[in-house]
Tab-separated table of C-alpha atoms in Angstrom:
chain	number	residue	atom	x	y	z
H	1	MET	CA	0.000	0.000	0.000
H	2	ILE	CA	2.858	2.392	0.797
H	3	ASN	CA	4.552	1.771	-2.554
H	4	GLU	CA	1.183	1.929	-4.308
H	5	ARG	CA	0.473	5.372	-2.854
H	6	LEU	CA	3.917	6.729	-3.594
H	7	GLY	CA	4.084	5.211	-7.072
H	8	SER	CA	6.800	6.846	-9.139
H	9	ASP	CA	7.400	9.350	-6.319
H	10	VAL	CA	9.215	6.750	-4.218
H	11	ASP	CA	12.568	7.712	-5.754
H	12	ALA	CA	12.011	11.391	-4.960
H	13	VAL	CA	11.063	10.565	-1.382
H	14	VAL	CA	14.183	8.428	-0.918
H	15	TYR	CA	16.424	11.138	-2.378
H	16	ARG	CA	14.824	13.697	-0.082
H	17	LEU	CA	15.294	11.564	3.020
H	18	PHE	CA	18.688	10.117	2.083
H	19	PRO	CA	20.467	12.479	-0.360
H	20	PHE	CA	23.639	10.350	-0.282
H	21	VAL	CA	21.800	7.588	-2.167
H	22	ARG	CA	22.349	9.570	-5.375
H	23	SER	CA	26.086	8.976	-5.097
H	24	LEU	CA	25.936	5.259	-4.278
H	25	ARG	CA	27.873	3.107	-6.732
H	26	VAL	CA	27.003	-0.218	-5.121
H	27	HIS	CA	25.276	-2.911	-7.169
H	28	PRO	CA	21.595	-3.152	-6.116
H	29	ASP	CA	21.907	-6.917	-5.553
H	30	THR	CA	24.599	-6.162	-2.964
H	31	LEU	CA	22.173	-3.877	-1.156
H	32	THR	CA	19.508	-6.585	-1.276
H	33	LEU	CA	21.900	-9.134	0.236
H	34	ALA	CA	23.058	-6.621	2.859
H	35	GLY	CA	19.438	-6.178	3.901
H	36	ALA	CA	19.043	-9.947	4.244
H	37	LEU	CA	22.189	-10.151	6.378
H	38	VAL	CA	20.940	-7.403	8.693
H	39	SER	CA	17.573	-9.201	8.859
H	40	PHE	CA	19.411	-12.335	10.001
H	41	PHE	CA	20.995	-10.417	12.875
H	42	ALA	CA	17.622	-8.859	13.699
H	43	ALA	CA	16.127	-12.358	13.830
H	44	TRP	CA	18.945	-13.432	16.131
H	45	ALA	CA	18.273	-10.441	18.401
H	46	LEU	CA	14.560	-11.266	18.471
H	47	ALA	CA	15.335	-14.875	19.376
H	48	GLU	CA	17.471	-13.575	22.251
H	49	GLU	CA	14.687	-11.184	23.351
H	50	GLN	CA	16.871	-8.167	22.529
H	51	ARG	CA	13.854	-6.324	21.230
H	52	PHE	CA	15.091	-2.739	21.055
H	53	GLY	CA	18.287	-3.777	19.314
H	54	ALA	CA	16.218	-5.879	16.928
H	55	GLY	CA	14.074	-2.843	16.172
H	56	LEU	CA	17.137	-0.801	15.259
H	57	LEU	CA	18.430	-3.596	13.035
H	58	LEU	CA	15.038	-3.867	11.344
H	59	MET	CA	15.218	-0.160	10.565
H	60	VAL	CA	18.592	-0.695	8.872
H	61	ALA	CA	17.245	-3.699	6.950
H	62	GLY	CA	14.250	-1.610	5.913
H	63	PHE	CA	16.578	1.066	4.587
H	64	PHE	CA	18.356	-1.439	2.345
H	65	ASP	CA	15.016	-2.799	1.154
H	66	LEU	CA	13.831	0.714	0.349
H	67	VAL	CA	16.870	1.870	-1.606
H	68	ASP	CA	17.880	-1.203	-3.603
H	69	GLY	CA	15.186	-0.624	-6.197
H	70	VAL	CA	15.927	3.096	-6.312
H	71	VAL	CA	19.619	2.409	-6.925
H	72	ALA	CA	18.751	-0.151	-9.601
H	73	ARG	CA	16.704	2.444	-11.492
H	74	GLN	CA	19.368	5.087	-10.925
H	75	GLN	CA	22.039	2.848	-12.456
H	76	GLY	CA	19.801	1.616	-15.274
H	77	LEU	CA	19.931	-1.925	-13.905
H	78	SER	CA	16.215	-2.538	-13.347
H	79	SER	CA	15.198	-5.910	-14.746
H	80	SER	CA	12.792	-8.786	-14.251
H	81	ALA	CA	15.683	-10.909	-13.005
H	82	GLY	CA	16.604	-8.280	-10.428
H	83	ALA	CA	13.004	-7.938	-9.274
H	84	PHE	CA	12.741	-11.731	-8.937
H	85	PHE	CA	15.963	-11.865	-6.899
H	86	ASP	CA	14.820	-9.012	-4.657
H	87	SER	CA	11.416	-10.597	-4.058
H	88	SER	CA	12.962	-13.994	-3.272
H	89	ILE	CA	15.414	-12.512	-0.766
H	90	ASP	CA	12.590	-10.491	0.803
H	91	ARG	CA	10.658	-13.694	1.482
H	92	LEU	CA	13.757	-15.250	3.054
H	93	SER	CA	14.240	-12.205	5.275
H	94	ASP	CA	10.602	-12.270	6.389
H	95	LEU	CA	10.800	-15.930	7.352
H	96	MET	CA	14.046	-15.418	9.272
H	97	ILE	CA	12.548	-12.552	11.271
H	98	PHE	CA	9.371	-14.428	12.176
H	99	GLY	CA	11.509	-17.489	12.892
H	100	GLY	CA	13.486	-15.490	15.438
H	101	ILE	CA	10.289	-14.467	17.215
H	102	ALA	CA	9.030	-18.070	17.128
H	103	VAL	CA	12.277	-19.315	18.691
H	104	ALA	CA	11.929	-16.764	21.503
H	105	ARG	CA	8.340	-17.770	22.263
H	106	ALA	CA	9.085	-21.492	22.084
H	107	SER	CA	12.108	-21.077	24.375
H	108	ALA	CA	9.905	-19.246	26.867
H	109	GLY	CA	7.360	-22.069	26.780
H	110	ASP	CA	4.771	-19.731	25.295
H	111	THR	CA	2.670	-22.088	23.186
H	112	ALA	CA	0.033	-19.480	22.377
H	113	GLY	CA	2.702	-17.019	21.261
H	114	THR	CA	4.358	-19.644	19.087
H	115	VAL	CA	1.029	-20.482	17.431
H	116	LEU	CA	0.415	-16.769	16.874
H	117	VAL	CA	3.748	-16.434	15.065
H	118	MET	CA	2.901	-19.484	12.931
H	119	TRP	CA	-0.386	-17.836	11.997
H	120	ALA	CA	1.452	-14.636	11.031
H	121	ILE	CA	3.932	-16.609	8.928
H	122	THR	CA	1.147	-18.475	7.131
H	123	ALA	CA	-0.850	-15.304	6.474
H	124	THR	CA	2.250	-13.460	5.251
H	125	VAL	CA	3.185	-16.263	2.861
H	126	MET	CA	-0.377	-16.397	1.553
H	127	THR	CA	-0.399	-12.637	1.012
H	128	SER	CA	2.669	-12.900	-1.210
H	129	TYR	CA	1.627	-16.164	-2.885
H	130	THR	CA	-1.869	-15.062	-3.896
H	131	ARG	CA	-0.451	-12.002	-5.636
H	132	ALA	CA	2.373	-13.915	-7.337
H	133	SER	CA	-0.010	-16.648	-8.490
H	134	ALA	CA	-2.566	-14.206	-9.889
H	135	GLU	CA	0.121	-12.159	-11.626
H	136	LYS	CA	1.101	-15.159	-13.726
H	137	ARG	CA	-1.831	-14.113	-15.899
H	138	LEU	CA	-2.781	-10.648	-14.632
H	139	HIS	CA	-0.657	-7.547	-15.018
H	140	THR	CA	-1.041	-6.719	-11.340
H	141	LEU	CA	-2.946	-7.585	-8.168
H	142	LYS	CA	-2.255	-5.198	-5.320
H	143	VAL	CA	-5.432	-5.090	-3.263
H	144	GLY	CA	-5.133	-5.225	0.518
H	145	MET	CA	-3.492	-3.072	3.161
H	146	MET	CA	-0.874	-5.357	4.752
H	147	GLU	CA	1.949	-5.518	2.234
H	148	ARG	CA	5.610	-5.916	3.123
H	149	GLY	CA	6.255	-2.246	3.871
H	150	GLU	CA	3.377	-2.123	6.320
H	151	ARG	CA	4.419	-5.402	7.965
H	152	PHE	CA	7.966	-4.172	8.376
H	153	GLY	CA	6.789	-0.895	9.876
H	154	VAL	CA	4.536	-2.659	12.370
H	155	LEU	CA	7.377	-4.993	13.391
H	156	ILE	CA	9.779	-2.081	13.890
H	157	VAL	CA	7.318	-0.251	16.133
H	158	GLY	CA	6.563	-3.456	18.036
H	159	ALA	CA	10.231	-4.267	18.587
H	160	LEU	CA	11.245	-0.751	19.640
H	161	SER	CA	8.308	-0.482	22.053
H	162	GLY	CA	8.721	-4.012	23.407
H	163	PHE	CA	5.285	-5.131	22.212
H	164	VAL	CA	6.482	-7.672	19.672
H	165	LEU	CA	3.569	-10.084	20.016
H	166	THR	CA	1.066	-7.245	19.671
H	167	ALA	CA	2.773	-6.368	16.399
H	168	VAL	CA	2.690	-10.016	15.308
H	169	LEU	CA	-1.040	-10.179	16.077
H	170	ALA	CA	-1.674	-7.036	14.016
H	171	ILE	CA	0.304	-8.532	11.132
H	172	ALA	CA	-1.475	-11.888	11.388
H	173	VAL	CA	-4.910	-10.284	11.264
H	174	GLY	CA	-3.994	-7.740	8.586
H	175	ALA	CA	-2.220	-10.260	6.376
H	176	THR	CA	-5.110	-12.718	6.683
H	177	ILE	CA	-7.567	-10.053	5.566
H	178	THR	CA	-5.264	-9.046	2.713
H	179	ALA	CA	-4.852	-12.650	1.546
H	180	LEU	CA	-8.617	-13.181	1.562
H	181	GLN	CA	-9.137	-9.938	-0.345
H	182	ARG	CA	-6.625	-11.066	-2.956
H	183	VAL	CA	-8.237	-14.488	-3.338
H	184	ARG	CA	-11.631	-12.871	-3.901
H	185	GLU	CA	-10.378	-10.121	-6.211
H	186	GLY	CA	-8.025	-12.446	-8.083
H	187	ARG	CA	-10.854	-14.877	-8.820
H	188	ARG	CA	-13.057	-12.050	-10.059
H	189	LEU	CA	-10.381	-10.579	-12.323
H	190	LEU	CA	-9.296	-13.960	-13.698
H	191	ARG	CA	-12.910	-14.873	-14.485
H	192	GLU	CA	-13.224	-11.589	-16.361
H	193	LEU	CA	-9.987	-12.339	-18.221
H	194	ASP	CA	-11.243	-15.813	-19.148
H	195	ALA	CA	-14.562	-14.414	-20.343
H	196	THR	CA	-13.221	-11.481	-22.369
H	197	GLY	CA	-9.652	-12.402	-23.196
H	198	VAL	CA	-8.632	-8.952	-21.946
H	199	ASP	CA	-6.630	-8.336	-18.774
H	200	PRO	CA	-8.745	-5.854	-16.758
H	201	THR	CA	-5.727	-4.757	-14.700
H	202	ARG	CA	-3.746	-3.399	-17.643
H	203	GLU	CA	-3.303	0.352	-17.258
H	204	GLU	CA	-4.222	1.038	-20.834
H	205	VAL	CA	-7.499	-0.865	-20.373
H	206	ALA	CA	-8.309	0.899	-17.129
H	207	SER	CA	-7.663	4.293	-18.746
H	208	GLY	CA	-9.632	3.453	-21.857
H	209	GLY	CA	-6.500	3.607	-24.055
């Protein structure tokens, strides 16, 4: 939802917040991998119940996730292969972070908390999967409010404030709703595509072009 609202303005926002990004000469894949490495350490901190430190690390990981695409466009390196790599590493990072929380709850003997994290993991995976599956035939499917940027933001706030499980609950509920919205909307759009042979999510169709 954040990226959807910003659209093409995301680069301008990044440059305004982090002017030094304009001078970066690092390959975007390196930034993507750096974000995954920081996410690993954040997961470790979460497993050790070092919540505030984990929150700071998540902020750093979020920075890398935000700028890798900007740098790719800046260097003229945007590609389907790069987007695929970025998306794959993002999923790995998400699972590591939730895994760290799950380890902490299991170590504390908190069965309910562990189940809650499993719910959040399942809902998060379904949120990503439903979109990826629909976009095999549709140009885009971006309905729902709990995308990765929102999930990351909620986790950062939860970690910094110490209310990690509250954040996980919010993500579990939000991601579940988003996944259900995408299943419903994806079915509707794919039925329309099957009936008409025209992808209703194509921008030129939506604009009447």
